XYZ file of C-alpha atoms in Angstrom:
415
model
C -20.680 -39.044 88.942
C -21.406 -38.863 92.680
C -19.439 -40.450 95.666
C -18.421 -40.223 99.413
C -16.322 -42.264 101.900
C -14.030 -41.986 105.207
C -13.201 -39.160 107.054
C -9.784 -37.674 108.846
C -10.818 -36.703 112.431
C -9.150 -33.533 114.685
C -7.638 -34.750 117.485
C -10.296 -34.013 119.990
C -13.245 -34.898 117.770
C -15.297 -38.240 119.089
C -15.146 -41.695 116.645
C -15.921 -41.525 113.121
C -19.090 -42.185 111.530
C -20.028 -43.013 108.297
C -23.016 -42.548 106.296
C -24.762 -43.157 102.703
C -27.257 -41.414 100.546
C -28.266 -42.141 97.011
C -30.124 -39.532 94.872
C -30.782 -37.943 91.617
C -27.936 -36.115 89.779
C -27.856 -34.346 86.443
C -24.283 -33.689 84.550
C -23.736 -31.085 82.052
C -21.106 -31.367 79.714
C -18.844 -28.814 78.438
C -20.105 -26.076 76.101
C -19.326 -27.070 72.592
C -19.139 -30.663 72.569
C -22.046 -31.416 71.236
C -23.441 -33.707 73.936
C -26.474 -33.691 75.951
C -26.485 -33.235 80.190
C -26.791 -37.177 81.598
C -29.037 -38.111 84.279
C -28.649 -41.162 86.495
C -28.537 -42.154 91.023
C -25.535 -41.580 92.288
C -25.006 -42.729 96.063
C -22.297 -41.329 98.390
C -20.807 -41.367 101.455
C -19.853 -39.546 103.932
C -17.328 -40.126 107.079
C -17.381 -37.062 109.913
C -16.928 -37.532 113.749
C -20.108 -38.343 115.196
C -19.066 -35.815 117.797
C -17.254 -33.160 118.537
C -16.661 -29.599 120.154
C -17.015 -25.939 119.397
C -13.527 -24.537 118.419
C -12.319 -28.349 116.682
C -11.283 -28.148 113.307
C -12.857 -31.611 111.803
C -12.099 -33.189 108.066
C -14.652 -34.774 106.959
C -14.458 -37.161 103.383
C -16.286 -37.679 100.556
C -16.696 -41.092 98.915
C -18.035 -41.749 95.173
C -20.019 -45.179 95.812
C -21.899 -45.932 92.640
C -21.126 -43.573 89.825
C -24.225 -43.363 87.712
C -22.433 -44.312 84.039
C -19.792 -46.397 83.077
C -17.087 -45.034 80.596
C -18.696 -45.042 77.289
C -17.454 -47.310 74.161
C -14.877 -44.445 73.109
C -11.563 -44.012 74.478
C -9.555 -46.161 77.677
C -9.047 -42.957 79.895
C -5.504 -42.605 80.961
C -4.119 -43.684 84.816
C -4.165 -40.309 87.028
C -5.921 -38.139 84.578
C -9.566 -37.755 86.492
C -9.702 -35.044 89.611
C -13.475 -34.727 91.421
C -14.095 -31.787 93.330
C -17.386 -30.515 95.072
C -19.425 -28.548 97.665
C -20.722 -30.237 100.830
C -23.031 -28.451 103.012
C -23.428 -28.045 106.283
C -26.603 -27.010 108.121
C -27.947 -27.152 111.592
C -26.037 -25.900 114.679
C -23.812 -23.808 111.508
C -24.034 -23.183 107.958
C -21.344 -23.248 105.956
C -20.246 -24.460 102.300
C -17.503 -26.955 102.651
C -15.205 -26.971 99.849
C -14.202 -30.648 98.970
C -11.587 -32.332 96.650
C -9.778 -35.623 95.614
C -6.653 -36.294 93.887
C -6.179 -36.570 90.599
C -5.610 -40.610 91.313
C -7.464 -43.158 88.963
C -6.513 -46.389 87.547
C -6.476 -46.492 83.608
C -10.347 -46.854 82.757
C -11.158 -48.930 79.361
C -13.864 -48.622 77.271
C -17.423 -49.426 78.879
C -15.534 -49.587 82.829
C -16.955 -48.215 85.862
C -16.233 -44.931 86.546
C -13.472 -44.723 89.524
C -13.106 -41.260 90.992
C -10.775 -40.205 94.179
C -11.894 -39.813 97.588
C -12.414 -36.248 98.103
C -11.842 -33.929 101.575
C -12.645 -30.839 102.729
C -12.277 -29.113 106.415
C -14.906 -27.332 108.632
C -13.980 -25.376 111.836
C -17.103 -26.101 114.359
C -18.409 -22.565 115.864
C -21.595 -23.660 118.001
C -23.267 -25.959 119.722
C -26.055 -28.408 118.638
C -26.705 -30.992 115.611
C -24.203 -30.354 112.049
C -25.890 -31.993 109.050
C -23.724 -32.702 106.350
C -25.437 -33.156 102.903
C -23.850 -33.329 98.938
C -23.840 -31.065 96.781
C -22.831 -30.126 93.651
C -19.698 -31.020 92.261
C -17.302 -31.406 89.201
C -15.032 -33.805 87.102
C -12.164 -32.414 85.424
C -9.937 -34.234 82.852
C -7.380 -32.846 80.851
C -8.721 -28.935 81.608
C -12.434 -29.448 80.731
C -15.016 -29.944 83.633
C -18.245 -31.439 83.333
C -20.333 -29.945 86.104
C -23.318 -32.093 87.888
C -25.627 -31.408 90.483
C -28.632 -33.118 92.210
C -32.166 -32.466 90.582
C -33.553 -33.559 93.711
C -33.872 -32.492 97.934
C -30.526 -34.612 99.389
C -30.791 -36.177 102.328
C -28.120 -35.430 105.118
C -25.803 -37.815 104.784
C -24.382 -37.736 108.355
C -24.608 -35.531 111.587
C -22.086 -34.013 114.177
C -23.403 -33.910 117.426
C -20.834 -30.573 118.696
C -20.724 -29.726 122.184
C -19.493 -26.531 124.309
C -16.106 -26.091 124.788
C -13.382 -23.316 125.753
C -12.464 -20.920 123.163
C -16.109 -20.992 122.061
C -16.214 -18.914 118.845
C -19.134 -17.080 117.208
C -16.987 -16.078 113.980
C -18.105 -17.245 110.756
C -16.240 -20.663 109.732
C -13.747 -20.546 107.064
C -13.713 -23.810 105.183
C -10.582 -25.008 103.214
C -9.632 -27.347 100.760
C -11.413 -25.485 98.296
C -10.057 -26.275 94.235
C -8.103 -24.445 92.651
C -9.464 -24.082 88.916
C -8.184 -25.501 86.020
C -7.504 -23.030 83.198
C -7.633 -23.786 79.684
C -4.062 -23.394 78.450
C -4.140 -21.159 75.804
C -2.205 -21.409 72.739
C 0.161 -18.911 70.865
C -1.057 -18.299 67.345
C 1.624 -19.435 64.467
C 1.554 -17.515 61.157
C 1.754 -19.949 58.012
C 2.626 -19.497 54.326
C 0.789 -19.144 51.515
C -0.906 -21.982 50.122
C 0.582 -21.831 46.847
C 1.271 -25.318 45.352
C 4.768 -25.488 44.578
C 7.548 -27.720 43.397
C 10.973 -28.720 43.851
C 12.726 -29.729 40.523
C 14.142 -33.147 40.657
C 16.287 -32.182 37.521
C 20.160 -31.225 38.049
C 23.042 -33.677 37.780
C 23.566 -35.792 40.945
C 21.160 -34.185 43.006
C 20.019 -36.604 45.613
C 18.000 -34.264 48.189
C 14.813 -32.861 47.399
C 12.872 -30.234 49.382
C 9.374 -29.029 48.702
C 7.513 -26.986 49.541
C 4.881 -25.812 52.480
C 1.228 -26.032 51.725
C -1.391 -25.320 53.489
C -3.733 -28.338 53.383
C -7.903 -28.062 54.429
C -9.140 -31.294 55.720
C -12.247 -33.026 56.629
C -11.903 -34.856 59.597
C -13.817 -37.669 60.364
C -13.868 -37.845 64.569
C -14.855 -39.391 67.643
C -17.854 -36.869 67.842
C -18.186 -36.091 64.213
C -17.071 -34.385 61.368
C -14.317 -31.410 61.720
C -12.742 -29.111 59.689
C -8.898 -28.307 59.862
C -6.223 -26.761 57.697
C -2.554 -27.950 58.531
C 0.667 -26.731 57.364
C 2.301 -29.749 55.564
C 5.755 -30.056 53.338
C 7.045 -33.270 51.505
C 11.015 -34.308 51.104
C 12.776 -36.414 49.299
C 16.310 -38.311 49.230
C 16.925 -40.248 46.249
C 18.271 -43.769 47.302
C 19.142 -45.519 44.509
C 16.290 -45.763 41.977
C 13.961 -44.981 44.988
C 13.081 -41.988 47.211
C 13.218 -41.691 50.840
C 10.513 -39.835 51.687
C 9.665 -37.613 54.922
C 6.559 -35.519 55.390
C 6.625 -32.982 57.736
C 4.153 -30.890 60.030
C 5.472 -27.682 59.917
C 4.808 -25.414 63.748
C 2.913 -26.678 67.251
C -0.299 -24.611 67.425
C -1.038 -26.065 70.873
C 0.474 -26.813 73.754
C -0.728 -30.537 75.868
C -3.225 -29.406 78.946
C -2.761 -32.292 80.417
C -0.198 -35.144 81.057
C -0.132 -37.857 78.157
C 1.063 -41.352 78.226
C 3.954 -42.507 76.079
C 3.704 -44.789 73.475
C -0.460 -43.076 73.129
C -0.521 -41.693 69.197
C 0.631 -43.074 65.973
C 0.297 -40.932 63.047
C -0.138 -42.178 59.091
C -0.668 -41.021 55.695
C -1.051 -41.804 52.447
C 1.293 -39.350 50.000
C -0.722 -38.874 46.093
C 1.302 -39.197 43.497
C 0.718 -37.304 40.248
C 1.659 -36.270 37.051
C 3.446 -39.462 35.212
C 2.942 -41.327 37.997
C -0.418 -42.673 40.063
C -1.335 -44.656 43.333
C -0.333 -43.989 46.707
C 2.739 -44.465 49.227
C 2.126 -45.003 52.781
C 4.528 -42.944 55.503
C 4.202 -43.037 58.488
C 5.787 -41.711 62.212
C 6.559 -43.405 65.503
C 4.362 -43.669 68.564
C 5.521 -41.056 71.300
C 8.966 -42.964 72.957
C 7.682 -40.487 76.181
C 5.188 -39.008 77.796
C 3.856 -35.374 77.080
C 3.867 -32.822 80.204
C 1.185 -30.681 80.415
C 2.255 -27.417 78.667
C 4.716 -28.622 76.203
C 3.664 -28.542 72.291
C 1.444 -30.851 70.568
C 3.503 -32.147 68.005
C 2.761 -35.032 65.199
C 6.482 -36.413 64.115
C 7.955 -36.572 60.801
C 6.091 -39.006 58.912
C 8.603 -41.452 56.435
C 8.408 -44.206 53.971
C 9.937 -45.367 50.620
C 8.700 -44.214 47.109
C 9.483 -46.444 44.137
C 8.360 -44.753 41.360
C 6.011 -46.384 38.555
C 6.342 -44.291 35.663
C 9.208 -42.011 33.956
C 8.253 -38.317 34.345
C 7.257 -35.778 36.421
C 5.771 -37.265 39.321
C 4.169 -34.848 42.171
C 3.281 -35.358 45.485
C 0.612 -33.686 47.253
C -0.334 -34.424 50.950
C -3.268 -37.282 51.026
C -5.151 -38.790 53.847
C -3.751 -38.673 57.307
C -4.709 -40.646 60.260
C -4.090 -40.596 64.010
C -4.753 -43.566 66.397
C -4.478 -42.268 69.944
C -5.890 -43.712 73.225
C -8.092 -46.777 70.959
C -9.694 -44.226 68.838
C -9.380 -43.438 65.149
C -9.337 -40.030 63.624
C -8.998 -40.092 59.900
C -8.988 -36.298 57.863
C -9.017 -36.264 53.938
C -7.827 -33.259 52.252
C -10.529 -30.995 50.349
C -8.000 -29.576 48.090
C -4.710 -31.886 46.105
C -1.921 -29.624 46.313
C 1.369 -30.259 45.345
C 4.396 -29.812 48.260
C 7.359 -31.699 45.489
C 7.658 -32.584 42.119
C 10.655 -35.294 41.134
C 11.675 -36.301 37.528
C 11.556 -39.867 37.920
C 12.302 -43.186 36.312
C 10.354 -46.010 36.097
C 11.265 -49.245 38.239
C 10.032 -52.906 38.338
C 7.157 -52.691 40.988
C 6.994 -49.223 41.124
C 3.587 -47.370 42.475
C 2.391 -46.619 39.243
C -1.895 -47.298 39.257
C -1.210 -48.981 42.578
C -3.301 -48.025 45.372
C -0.120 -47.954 47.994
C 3.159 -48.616 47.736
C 6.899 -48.259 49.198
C 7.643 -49.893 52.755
C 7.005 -47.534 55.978
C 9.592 -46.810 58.247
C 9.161 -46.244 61.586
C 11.572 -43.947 62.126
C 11.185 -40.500 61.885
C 11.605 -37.704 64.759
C 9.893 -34.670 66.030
C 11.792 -31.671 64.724
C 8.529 -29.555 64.214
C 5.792 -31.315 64.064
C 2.137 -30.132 64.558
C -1.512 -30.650 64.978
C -3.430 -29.078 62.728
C -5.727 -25.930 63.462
C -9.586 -26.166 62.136
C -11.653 -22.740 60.894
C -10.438 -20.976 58.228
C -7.809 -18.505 58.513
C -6.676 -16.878 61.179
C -9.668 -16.909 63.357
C -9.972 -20.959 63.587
C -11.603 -21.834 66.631
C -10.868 -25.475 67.428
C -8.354 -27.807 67.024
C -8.889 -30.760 65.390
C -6.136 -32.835 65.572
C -5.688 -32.626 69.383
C -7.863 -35.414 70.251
C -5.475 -36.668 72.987
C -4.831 -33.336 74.717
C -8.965 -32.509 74.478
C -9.578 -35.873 76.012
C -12.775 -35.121 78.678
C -14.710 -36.852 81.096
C -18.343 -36.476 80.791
C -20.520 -37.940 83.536
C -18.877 -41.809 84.164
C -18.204 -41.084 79.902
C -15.506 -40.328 77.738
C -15.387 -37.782 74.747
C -12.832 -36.017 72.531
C -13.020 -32.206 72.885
C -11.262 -29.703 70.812
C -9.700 -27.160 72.616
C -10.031 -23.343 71.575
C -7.381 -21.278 71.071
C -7.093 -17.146 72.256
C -7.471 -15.178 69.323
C -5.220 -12.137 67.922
C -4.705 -9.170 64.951
């Protein structure tokens, strides 16, 4: 997406002009997305002092006019969470590469908006006499650590002129621009160790026992995303409290294995599943967790809270409970992943009650209660050397072009 607009002056520099050009731009995404580079006109402008003299310092500002795609039908992109940066070049009287950027300052975007990107600036000492042109040039969009990187695919037209004049102090040293970007890393995550994947079972039998732990497993998933299918294998255990003739259940996601690269908005992800019973008993119960009561800062863990509902069981028995479908909603998207593999986190010796889930599809109320003791998004690839993360749709939220996909972020690898 291309832009321009107004310009900050030094003091001695003559009135501000500004200037427009439209032309043709091509966008590359990230690597790894999946997603083909975007052409489309993009027209900015420019504001410089139409005059000025050797030895000024000038700013000169870049305005994004017309972007050349709106957001896409996928996610609303977050207030504050798109930063432009670029090269404009100057030619003429002096060459030099002007480094240029805006603020990470957007209102929230919805689904199929105009782009809206930040006025970006840049500074150019003047070190001769005659005509400056100043013409667009590449640039970049970074949200949330990934940068899509566009450029034009066609001769730009200057897109305004300083006329600079003699002065004292002349100078014949090369200019040193500023307000160059700083880049944006990809935080990197520490890798977590995990158990064995070993179904197991915690006994429901034993006088008066009312709490229930199971056990961690290790689930493989199929996700079904924004950009297609995923695979990821989370860590995942299932506890009980009996409550009368029903269970209180909480399902846990056991270790971060991310941290957020970028700010998130509260009250942004809700997390579901549906529990499988087993053994005597059949159907489903649905548990959920709360959405997140604040926002994330970049750099703290990726978490998914405790998930809880109510289990009334259908059938006298053993009755196990394996990890089933899990969804996250985040940002107006969907992400739904459906375990490859049943296995069993608890096993409870049950009793039948009126209404129970027995060869119901759901059952049990949901709570939304639940809190974030150690919660996490699950890690795709198998074994140690997953690659992607496919769970952290909100942290791999990117910016493509005026469009909007979900990324998955790669983590560093170790023995």
């Amino acid at each position: 997406m291309l832009g321009g607009a107004g310009a900050l002056l030094g003091v001695a520099a003559g009135p501000a002009q500004a200037a427009e050009v439209a032309y043709a731009t091509k966008c590359v995404p990230p690597a790894g997305v999946g997603l083909e580079p975007v052409e489309g006109t993009a027209k900015v402008q420019i504001t410089a002092p139409a005059t000025a003299k050797v030895g000024d310092e000038v700013q000169v500002v870049w305005k994004f006019v017309q972007a050349a795609s709106k957001n896409p039908d996928l996610i609303d992109l977050p207030k504050d969470s798109v930063q432009p940066s670029g090269t404009l070049k100057a030619a003429g009287a002096q060459t030099a590469a002007i480094a240029m950027q805006g603020p990470r300052e957007n209102p929230a975007i919805p689904k199929g908006g105009d782009m809206v990107l930040s006025d970006m600036k840049g500074t150019l000492k003047l070190t001769a006499p005659g005509a400056v042109t100043l013409t667009p040039d590449a640039y970049a969009v970074n949200v949330m650590s990934t940068d899509t990187k566009c450029a034009p695919t066609e001769a730009v037209q200057p897109a305004a002129t300083i006329n600079v004049t003699a002065g004292e102090g002349t100078s014949t040293t090369t200019p040193t621009p500023t307000g160059s970007t700083t880049p944006t890393s990809t935080p990197t995550t520490t890798p977590t160790t995990t158990p064995s994947d070993t179904a197991s079972a915690s006994d429901g039998t034993g006088s008066g026992q009312t709490d229930f732990t199971g056990k961690e497993v290790k689930v493989p998933y199929k996700c079904v995303t924004p950009i297609g299918d995923k695979d990821a294998t989370s860590p995942v255990q299932i506890n009980a409290k009996k409550s009368g003739g029903s269970y209180d259940l909480t399902v846990q996601f056991k270790k971060s294995v991310m941290d957020s690269p970028a700010d998130i908005p509260k009250d942004s992800v809700k997390p579901s599943m549906e529990v499988v019973l087993g053994g005597a008993d059949t159907g489903t119960v649905h548990v959920e967790g709360p959405l997140n009561s604040a926002p994330i800062k970049t750099g703290d863990p990726m978490t998914i809270p405790d998930l809880t509902g109510t289990y009334k069981p259908g059938a006298s028995g053993e009755s196990t409970l394996s990890p089933g479908v899990l969804t996250i909603r985040a940002l107006g998207t969907t992400t739904t992943c459906t375990p490859t593999t049943a296995l069993v986190s608890l096993t409870l010796d049950t009793t039948e009650q009126a209404s129970g889930a027995s060869g119901g599809s759901s059952s049990g109320g949901s709570s939304s209660g639940g809190s974030s003791t150690g919660g996490g998004l699950a890690e795709t690839g198998a074994g140690d050397h997953g690659a992607l993360k496919a769970l952290g749709l909100v942290a791999g939220t990117a910016v493509l072009l005026g469009g909007a996909v979900f990324t998955f972020l790669p983590r560093r690898q170790s023995r």
